[in-house]
Short mmCIF file of N, CA and C and ligand atoms in Angstrom, two decimals:
data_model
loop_
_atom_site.label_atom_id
_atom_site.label_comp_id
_atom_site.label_asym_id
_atom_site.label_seq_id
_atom_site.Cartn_x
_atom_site.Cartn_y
_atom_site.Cartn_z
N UNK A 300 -11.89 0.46 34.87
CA UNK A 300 -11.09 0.81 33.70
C UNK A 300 -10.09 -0.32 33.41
N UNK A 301 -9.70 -0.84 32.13
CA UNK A 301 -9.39 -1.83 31.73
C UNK A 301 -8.03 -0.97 30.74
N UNK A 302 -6.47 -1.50 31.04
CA UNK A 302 -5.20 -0.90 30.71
C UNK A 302 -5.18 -2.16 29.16
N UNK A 303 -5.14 -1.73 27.75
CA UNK A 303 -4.97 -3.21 26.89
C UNK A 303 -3.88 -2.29 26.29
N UNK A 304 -3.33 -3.42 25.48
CA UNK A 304 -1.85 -2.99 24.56
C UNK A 304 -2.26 -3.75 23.36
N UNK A 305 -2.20 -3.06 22.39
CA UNK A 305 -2.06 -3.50 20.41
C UNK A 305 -0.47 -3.46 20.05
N UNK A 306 -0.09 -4.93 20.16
CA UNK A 306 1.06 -5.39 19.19
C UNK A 306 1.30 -5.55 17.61
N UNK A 307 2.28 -5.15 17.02
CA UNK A 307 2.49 -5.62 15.97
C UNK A 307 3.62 -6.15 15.39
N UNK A 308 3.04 -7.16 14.82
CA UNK A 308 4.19 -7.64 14.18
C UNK A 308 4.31 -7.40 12.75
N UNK A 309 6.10 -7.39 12.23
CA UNK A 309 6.16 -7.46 11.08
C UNK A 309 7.53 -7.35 10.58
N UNK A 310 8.02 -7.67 9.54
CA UNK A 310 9.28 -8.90 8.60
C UNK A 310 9.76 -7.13 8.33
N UNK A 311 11.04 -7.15 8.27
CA UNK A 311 12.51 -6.74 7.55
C UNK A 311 12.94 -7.29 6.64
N UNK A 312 13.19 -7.03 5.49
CA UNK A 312 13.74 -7.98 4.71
C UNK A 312 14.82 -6.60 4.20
N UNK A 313 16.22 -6.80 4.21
CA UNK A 313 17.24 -5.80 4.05
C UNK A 313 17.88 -5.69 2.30
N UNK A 314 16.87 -6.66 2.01
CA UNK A 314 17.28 -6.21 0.58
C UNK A 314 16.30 -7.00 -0.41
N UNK A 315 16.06 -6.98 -1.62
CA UNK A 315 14.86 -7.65 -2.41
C UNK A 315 14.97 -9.41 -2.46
N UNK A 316 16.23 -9.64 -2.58
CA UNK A 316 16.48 -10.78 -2.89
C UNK A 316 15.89 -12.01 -1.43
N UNK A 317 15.94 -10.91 -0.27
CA UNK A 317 15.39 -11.89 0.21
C UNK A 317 14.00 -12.19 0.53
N UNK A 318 13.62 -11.94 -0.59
CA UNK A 318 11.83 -11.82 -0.09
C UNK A 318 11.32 -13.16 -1.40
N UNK A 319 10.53 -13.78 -1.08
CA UNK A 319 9.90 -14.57 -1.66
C UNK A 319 9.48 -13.77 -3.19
N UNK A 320 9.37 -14.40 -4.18
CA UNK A 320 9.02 -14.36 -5.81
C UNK A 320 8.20 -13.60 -5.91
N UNK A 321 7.13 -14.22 -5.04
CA UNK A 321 6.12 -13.59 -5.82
C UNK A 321 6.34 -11.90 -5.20
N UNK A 322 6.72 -11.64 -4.03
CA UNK A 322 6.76 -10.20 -3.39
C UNK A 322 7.50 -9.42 -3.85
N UNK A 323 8.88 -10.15 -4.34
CA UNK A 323 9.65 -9.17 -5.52
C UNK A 323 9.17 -8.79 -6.77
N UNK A 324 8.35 -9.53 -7.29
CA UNK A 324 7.95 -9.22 -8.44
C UNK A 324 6.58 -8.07 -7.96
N UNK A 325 6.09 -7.92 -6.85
CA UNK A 325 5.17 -6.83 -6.68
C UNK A 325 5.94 -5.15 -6.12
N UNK A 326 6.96 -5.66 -5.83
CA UNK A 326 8.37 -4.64 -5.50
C UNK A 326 8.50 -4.33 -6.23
N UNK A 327 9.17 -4.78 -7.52
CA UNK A 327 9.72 -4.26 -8.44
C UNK A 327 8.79 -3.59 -9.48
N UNK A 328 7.39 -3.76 -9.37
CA UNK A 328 6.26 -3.00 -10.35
C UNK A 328 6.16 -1.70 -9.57
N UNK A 329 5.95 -1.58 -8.48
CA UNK A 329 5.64 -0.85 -7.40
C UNK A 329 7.00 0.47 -7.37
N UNK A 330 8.42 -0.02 -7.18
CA UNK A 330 9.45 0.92 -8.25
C UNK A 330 9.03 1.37 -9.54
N UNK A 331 9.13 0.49 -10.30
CA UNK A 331 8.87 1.06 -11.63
C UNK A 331 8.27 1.51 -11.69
N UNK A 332 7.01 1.57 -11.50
CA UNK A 332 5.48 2.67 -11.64
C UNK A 332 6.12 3.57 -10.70
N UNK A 333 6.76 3.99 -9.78
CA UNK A 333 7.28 5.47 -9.41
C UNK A 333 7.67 6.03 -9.99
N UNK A 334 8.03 6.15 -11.56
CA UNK A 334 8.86 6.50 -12.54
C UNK A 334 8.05 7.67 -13.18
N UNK A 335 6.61 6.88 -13.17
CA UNK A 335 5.74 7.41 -14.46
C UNK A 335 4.79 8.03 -13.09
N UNK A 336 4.52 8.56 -11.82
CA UNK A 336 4.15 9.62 -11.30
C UNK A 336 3.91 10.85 -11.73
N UNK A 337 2.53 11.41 -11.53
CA UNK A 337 2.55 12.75 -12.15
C UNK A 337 2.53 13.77 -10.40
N UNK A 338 3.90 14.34 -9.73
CA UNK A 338 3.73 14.79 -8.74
C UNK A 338 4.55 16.10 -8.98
N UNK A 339 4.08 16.81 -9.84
CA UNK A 339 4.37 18.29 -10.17
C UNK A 339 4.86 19.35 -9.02
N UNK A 340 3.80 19.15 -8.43
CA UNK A 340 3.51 20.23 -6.92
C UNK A 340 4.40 19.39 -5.86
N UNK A 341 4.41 18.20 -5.56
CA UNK A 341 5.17 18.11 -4.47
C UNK A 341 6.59 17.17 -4.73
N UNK A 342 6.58 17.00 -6.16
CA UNK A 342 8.16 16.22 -6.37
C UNK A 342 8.64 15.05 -5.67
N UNK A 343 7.28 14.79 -4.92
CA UNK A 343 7.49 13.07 -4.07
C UNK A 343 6.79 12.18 -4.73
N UNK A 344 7.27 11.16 -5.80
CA UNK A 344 7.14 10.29 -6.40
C UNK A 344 6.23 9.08 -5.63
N UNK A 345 5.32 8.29 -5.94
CA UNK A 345 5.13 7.34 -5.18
C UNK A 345 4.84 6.30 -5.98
N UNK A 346 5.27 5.26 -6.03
CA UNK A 346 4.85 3.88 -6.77
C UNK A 346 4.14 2.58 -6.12
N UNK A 347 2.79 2.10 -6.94
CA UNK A 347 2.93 1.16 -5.90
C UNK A 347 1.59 0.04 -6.90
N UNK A 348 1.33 -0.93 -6.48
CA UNK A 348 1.12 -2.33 -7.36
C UNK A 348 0.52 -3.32 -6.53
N UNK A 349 -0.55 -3.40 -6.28
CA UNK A 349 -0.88 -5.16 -5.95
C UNK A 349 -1.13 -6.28 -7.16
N UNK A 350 -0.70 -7.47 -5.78
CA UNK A 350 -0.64 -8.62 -6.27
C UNK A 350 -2.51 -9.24 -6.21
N UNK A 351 -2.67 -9.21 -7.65
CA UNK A 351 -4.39 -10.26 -7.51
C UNK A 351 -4.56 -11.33 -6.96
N UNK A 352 -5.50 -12.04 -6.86
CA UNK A 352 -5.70 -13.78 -6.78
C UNK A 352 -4.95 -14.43 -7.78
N UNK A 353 -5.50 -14.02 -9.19
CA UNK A 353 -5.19 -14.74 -10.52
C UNK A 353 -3.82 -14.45 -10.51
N UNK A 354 -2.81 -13.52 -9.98
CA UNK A 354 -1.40 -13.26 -10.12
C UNK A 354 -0.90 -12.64 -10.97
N UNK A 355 -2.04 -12.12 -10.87
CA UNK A 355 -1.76 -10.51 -12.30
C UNK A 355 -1.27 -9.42 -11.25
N UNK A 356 -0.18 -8.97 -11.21
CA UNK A 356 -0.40 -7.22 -11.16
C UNK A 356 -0.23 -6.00 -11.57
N UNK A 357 -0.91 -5.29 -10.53
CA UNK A 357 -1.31 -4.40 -11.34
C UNK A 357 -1.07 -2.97 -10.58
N UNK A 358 -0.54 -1.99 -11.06
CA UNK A 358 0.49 -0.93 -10.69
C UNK A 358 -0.24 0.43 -11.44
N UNK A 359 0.32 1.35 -10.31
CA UNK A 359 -0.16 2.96 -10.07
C UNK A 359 0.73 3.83 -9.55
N UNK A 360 0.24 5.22 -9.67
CA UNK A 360 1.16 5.93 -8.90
C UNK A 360 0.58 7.38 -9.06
N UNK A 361 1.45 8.81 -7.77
CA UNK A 361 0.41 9.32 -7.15
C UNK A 361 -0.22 10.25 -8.54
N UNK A 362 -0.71 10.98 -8.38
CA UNK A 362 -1.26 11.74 -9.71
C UNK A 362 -1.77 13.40 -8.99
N UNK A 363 -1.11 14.45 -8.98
CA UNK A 363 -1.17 15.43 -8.49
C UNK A 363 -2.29 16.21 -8.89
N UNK A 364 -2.79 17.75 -8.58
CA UNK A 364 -3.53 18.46 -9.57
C UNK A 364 -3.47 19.60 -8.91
N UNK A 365 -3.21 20.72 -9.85
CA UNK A 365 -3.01 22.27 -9.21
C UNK A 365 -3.82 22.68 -8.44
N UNK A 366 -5.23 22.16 -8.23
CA UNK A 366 -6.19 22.05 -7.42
C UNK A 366 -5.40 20.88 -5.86
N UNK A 367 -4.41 21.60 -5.77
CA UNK A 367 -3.98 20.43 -4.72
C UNK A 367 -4.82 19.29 -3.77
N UNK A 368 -5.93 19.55 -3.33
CA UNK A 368 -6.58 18.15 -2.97
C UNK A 368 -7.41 17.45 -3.39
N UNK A 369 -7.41 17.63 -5.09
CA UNK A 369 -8.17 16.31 -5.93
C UNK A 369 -7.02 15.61 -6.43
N UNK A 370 -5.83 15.52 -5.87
CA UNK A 370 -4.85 14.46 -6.33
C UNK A 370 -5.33 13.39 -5.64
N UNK A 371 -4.38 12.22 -6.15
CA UNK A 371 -4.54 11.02 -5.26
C UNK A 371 -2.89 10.35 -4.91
N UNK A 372 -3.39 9.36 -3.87
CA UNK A 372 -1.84 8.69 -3.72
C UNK A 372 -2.02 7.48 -4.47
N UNK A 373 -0.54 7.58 -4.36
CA UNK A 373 -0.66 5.93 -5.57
C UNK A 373 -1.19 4.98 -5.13
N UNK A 374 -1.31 4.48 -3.74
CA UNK A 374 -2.02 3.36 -3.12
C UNK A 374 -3.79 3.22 -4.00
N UNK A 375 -4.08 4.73 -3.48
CA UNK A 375 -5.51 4.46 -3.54
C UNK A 375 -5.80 4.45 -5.38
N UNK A 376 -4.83 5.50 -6.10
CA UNK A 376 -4.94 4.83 -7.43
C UNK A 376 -4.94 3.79 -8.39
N UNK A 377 -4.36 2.84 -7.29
CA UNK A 377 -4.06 1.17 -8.09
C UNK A 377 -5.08 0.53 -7.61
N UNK A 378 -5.04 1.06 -5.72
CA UNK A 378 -6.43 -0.11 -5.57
C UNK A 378 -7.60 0.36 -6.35
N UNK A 379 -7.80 1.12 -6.87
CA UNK A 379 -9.72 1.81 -7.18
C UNK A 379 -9.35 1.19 -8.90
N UNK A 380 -8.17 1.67 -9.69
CA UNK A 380 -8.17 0.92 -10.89
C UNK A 380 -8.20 -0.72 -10.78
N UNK A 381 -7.27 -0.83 -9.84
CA UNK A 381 -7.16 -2.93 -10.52
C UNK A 381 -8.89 -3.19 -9.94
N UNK A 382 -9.91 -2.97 -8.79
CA UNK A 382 -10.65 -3.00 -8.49
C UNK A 382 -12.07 -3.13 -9.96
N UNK A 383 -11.39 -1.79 -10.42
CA UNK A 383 -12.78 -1.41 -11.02
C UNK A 383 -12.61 -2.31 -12.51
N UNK A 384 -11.23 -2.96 -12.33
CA UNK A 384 -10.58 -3.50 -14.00
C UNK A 384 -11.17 -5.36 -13.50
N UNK A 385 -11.06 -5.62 -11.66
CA UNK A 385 -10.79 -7.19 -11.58
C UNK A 385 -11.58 -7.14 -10.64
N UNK A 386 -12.85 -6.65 -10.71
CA UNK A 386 -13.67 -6.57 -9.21
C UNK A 386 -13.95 -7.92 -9.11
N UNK A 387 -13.62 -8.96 -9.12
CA UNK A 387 -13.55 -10.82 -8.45
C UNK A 387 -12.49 -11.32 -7.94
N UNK A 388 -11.16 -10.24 -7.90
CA UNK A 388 -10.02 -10.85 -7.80
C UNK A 388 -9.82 -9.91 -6.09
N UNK A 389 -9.42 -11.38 -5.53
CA UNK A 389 -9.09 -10.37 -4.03
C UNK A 389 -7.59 -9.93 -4.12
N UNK A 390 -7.12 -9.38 -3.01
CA UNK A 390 -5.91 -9.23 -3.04
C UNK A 390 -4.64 -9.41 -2.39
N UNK A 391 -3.79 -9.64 -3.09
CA UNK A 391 -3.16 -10.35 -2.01
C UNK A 391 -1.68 -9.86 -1.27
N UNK A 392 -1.48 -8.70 -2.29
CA UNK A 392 -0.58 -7.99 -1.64
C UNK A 392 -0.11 -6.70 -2.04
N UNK A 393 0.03 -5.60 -1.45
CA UNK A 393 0.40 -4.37 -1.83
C UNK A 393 1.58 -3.81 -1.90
N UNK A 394 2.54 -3.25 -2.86
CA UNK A 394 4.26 -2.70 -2.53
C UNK A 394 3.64 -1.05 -2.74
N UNK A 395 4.36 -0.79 -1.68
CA UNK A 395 4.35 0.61 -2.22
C UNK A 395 6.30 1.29 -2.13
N UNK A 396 6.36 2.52 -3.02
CA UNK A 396 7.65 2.85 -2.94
C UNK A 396 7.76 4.03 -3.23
N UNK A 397 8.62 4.88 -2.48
CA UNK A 397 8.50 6.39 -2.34
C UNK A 397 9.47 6.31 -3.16
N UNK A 398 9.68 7.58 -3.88
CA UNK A 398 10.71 7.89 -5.16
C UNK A 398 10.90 9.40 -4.55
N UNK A 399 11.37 9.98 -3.97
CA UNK A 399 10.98 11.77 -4.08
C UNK A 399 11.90 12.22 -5.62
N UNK A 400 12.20 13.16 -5.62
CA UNK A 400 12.74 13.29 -7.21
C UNK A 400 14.31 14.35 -6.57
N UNK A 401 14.18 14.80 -5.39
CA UNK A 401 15.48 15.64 -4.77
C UNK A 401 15.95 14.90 -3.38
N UNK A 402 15.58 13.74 -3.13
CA UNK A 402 16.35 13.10 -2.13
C UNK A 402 16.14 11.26 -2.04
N UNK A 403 16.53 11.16 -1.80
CA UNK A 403 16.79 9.47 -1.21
C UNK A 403 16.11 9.05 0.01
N UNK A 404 14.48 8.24 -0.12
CA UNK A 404 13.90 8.37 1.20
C UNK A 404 15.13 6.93 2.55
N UNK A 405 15.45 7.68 3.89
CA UNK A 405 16.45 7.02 4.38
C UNK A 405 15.33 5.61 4.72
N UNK A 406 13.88 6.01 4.69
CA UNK A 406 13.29 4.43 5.21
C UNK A 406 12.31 4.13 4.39
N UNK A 407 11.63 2.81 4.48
CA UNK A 407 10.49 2.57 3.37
C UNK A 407 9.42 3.51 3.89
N UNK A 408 8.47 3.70 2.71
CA UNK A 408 7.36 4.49 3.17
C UNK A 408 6.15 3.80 3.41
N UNK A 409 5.58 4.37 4.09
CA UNK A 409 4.50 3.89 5.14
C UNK A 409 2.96 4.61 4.66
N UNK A 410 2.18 3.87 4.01
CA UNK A 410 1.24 4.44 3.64
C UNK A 410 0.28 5.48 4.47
N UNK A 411 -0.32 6.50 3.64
CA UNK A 411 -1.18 7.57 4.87
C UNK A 411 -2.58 6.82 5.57
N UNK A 412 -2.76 7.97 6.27
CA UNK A 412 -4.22 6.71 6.96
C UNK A 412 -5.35 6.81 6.40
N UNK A 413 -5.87 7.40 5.00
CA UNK A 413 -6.58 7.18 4.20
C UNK A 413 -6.62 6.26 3.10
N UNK A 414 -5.40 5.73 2.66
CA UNK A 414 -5.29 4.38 1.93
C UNK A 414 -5.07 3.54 2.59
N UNK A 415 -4.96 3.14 4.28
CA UNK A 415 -4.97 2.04 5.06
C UNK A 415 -6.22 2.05 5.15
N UNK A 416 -7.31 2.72 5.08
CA UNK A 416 -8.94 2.80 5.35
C UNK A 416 -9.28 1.96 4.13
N UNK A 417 -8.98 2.48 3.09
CA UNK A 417 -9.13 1.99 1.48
C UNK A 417 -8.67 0.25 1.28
N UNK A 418 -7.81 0.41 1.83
CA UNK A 418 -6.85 -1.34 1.90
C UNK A 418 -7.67 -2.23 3.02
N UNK A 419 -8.51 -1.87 3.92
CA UNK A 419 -9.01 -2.61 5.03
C UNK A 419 -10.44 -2.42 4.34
N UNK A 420 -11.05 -1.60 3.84
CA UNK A 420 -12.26 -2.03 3.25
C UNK A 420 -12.11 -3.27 1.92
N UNK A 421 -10.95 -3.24 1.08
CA UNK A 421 -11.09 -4.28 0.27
C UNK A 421 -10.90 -5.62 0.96
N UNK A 422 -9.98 -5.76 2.41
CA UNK A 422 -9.39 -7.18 3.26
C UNK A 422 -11.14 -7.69 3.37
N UNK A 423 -11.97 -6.90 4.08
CA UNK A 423 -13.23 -6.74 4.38
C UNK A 423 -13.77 -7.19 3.11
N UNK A 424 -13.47 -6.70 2.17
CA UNK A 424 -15.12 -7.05 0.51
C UNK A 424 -14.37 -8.89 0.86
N UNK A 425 -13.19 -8.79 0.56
CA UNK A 425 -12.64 -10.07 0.23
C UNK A 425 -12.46 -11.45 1.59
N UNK A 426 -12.81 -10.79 2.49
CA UNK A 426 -12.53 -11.92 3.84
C UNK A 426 -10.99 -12.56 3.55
N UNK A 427 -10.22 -11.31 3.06
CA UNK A 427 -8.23 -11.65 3.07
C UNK A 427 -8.06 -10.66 3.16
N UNK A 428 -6.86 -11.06 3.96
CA UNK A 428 -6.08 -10.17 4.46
C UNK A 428 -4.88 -9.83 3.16
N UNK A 429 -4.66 -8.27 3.46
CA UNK A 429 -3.43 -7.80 2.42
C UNK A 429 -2.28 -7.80 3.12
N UNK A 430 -1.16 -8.14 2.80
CA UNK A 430 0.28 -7.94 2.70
C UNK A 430 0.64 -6.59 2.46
N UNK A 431 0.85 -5.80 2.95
CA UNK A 431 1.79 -4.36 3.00
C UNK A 431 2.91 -4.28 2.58
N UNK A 432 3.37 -4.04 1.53
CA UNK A 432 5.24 -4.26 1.81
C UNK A 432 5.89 -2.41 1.12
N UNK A 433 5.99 -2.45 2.42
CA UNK A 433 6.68 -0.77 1.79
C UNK A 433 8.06 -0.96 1.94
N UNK A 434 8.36 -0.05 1.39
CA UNK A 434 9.97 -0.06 0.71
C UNK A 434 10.54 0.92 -0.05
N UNK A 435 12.10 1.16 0.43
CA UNK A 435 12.60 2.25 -0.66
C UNK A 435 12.94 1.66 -2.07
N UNK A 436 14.00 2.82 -2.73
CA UNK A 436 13.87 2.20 -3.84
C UNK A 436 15.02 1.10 -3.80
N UNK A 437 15.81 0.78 -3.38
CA UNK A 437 16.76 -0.04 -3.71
C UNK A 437 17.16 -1.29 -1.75
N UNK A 438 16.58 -0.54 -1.68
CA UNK A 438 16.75 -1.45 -0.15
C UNK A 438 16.38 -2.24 0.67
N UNK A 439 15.94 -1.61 1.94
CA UNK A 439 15.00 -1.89 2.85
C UNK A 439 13.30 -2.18 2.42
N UNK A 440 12.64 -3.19 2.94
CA UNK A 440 11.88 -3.32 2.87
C UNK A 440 10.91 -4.19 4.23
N UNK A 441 9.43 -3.28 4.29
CA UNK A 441 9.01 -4.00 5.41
C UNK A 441 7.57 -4.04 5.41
N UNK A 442 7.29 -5.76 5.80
CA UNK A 442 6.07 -6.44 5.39
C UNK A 442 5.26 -6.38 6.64
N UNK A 443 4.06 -6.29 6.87
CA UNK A 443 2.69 -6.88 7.68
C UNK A 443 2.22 -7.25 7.09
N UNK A 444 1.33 -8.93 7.52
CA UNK A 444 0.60 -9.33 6.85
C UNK A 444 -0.81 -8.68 6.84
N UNK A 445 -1.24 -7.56 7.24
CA UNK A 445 -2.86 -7.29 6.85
C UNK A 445 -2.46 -5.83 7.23
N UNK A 446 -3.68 -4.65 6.56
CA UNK A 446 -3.82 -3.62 6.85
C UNK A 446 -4.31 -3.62 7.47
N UNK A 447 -4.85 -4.20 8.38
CA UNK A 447 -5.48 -4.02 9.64
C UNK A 447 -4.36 -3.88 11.00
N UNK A 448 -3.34 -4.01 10.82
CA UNK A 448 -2.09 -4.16 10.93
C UNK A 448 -1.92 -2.92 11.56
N UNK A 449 -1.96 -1.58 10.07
CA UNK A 449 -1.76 -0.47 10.19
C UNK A 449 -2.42 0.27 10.26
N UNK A 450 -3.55 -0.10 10.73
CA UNK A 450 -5.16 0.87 11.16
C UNK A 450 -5.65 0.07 12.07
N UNK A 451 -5.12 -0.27 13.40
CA UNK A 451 -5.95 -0.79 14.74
C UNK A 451 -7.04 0.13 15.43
N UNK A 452 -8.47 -0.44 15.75
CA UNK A 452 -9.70 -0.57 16.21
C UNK A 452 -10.39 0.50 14.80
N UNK A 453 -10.34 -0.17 13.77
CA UNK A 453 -10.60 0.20 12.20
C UNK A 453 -12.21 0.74 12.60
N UNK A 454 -12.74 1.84 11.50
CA UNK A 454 -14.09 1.66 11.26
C UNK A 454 -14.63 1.03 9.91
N UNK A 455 -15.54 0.35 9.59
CA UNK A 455 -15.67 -0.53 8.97
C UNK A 455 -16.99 -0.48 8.88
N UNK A 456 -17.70 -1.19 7.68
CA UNK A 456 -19.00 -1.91 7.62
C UNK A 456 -20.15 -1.52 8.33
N UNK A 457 -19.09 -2.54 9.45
CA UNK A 457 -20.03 -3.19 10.55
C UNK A 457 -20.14 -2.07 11.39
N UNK A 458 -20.00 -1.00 11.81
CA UNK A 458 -20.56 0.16 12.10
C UNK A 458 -21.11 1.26 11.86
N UNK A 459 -21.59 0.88 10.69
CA UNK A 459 -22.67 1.27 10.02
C UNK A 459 -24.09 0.65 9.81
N UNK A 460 -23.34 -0.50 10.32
CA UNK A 460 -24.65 -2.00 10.23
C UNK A 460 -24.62 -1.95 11.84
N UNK A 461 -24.10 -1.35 12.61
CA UNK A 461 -25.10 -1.73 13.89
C UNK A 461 -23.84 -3.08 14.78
N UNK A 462 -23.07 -3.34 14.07
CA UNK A 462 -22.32 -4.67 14.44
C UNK A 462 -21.34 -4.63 15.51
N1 THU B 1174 1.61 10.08 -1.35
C1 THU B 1174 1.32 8.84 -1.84
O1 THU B 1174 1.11 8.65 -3.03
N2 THU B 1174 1.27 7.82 -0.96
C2 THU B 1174 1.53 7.92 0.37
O2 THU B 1174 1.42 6.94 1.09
C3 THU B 1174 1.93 9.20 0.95
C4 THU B 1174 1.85 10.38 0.04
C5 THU B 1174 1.67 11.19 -2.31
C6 THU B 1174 0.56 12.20 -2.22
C7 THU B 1174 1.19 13.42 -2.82
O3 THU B 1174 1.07 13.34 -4.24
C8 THU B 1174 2.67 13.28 -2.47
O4 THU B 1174 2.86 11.91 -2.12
C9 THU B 1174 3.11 14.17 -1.33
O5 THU B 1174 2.29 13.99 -0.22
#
């Protein structure tokens, strides 16, 4: 029997200003699209936006339905739209940002483990890795460079192919 340990690393940045251009500008879409959320049933807002190749982005957010589990989260709504709008463009980085509508989240939010599945199959189409950057709305914010990051010994592909 063999004892292993999975490390991770990953950046704090305590306020927007200190994050590189291009990551604020995927922050700040990733807020804003929390605005326009349709989360009726659970009043937790979520916003969130990747950054393309070409340096377009492109922003979503969660979308509820009284049928409570044909909603979606905003992650997986931006990746499946900018996808199905820029299927050549890889990606290069994701903000996401919790809004609830009756409280102030105290930390950034951390995507569920069904849009880290979703975010590691596109790292995979694209052979790049995504940038994570979750964050509240006005604060804290915190980066890994890949979703693989946040889904260690992933299923993938290649186990379906035998690999
Ligand atoms: N939600 C997201 O949009 N992203 C997450 O990472 C976590 C949860 C949404 C789903 C649902 O509309 C609401 O937040 C409450 O779970």
């Amino acid at each position: 029997m063999d004892k292993k340990t999975i490390y991770i690393n990953y950046q704090v940045y305590h306020n927007k200003e200190e994050m590189p251009a291009d990551l604020q500008k995927v922050v700040d879409a990733a807020r804003k699209s929390s605005l326009n959320a349709y989360a009726p049933y659970s009043s937790f807002r979520v916003g969130a936006a990747v950054l393309l190749s070409n340096d377009i982005v492109f922003c979503g957010n969660n979308q509820e339905n009284a049928s409570y589990p044909e909603g979606l989260c905003a992650e997986r709504v931006t990746l499946f739209a900018a996808m199905a709008n820029y299927p050549q463009e890889s990606i290069k980085a994701i903000a996401i940002c919790g809004n609830p509508i009756h409280f102030q989240l105290p930390h950034p939010l951390s995507p569920c483990g069904a849009c880290r599945q979703v975010m590691v199959e596109y790292e995979n189409k694209f052979h790049h890795p995504i940038q994570v950057v979750m964050c509240t709305m006005s604060g804290e914010c915190i980066v890994v460079e890949s979703a693989k990051d946040l889904l260690p010994l992933q299923f993938s592909s290649n186990d379906l192919n035998g690999k």
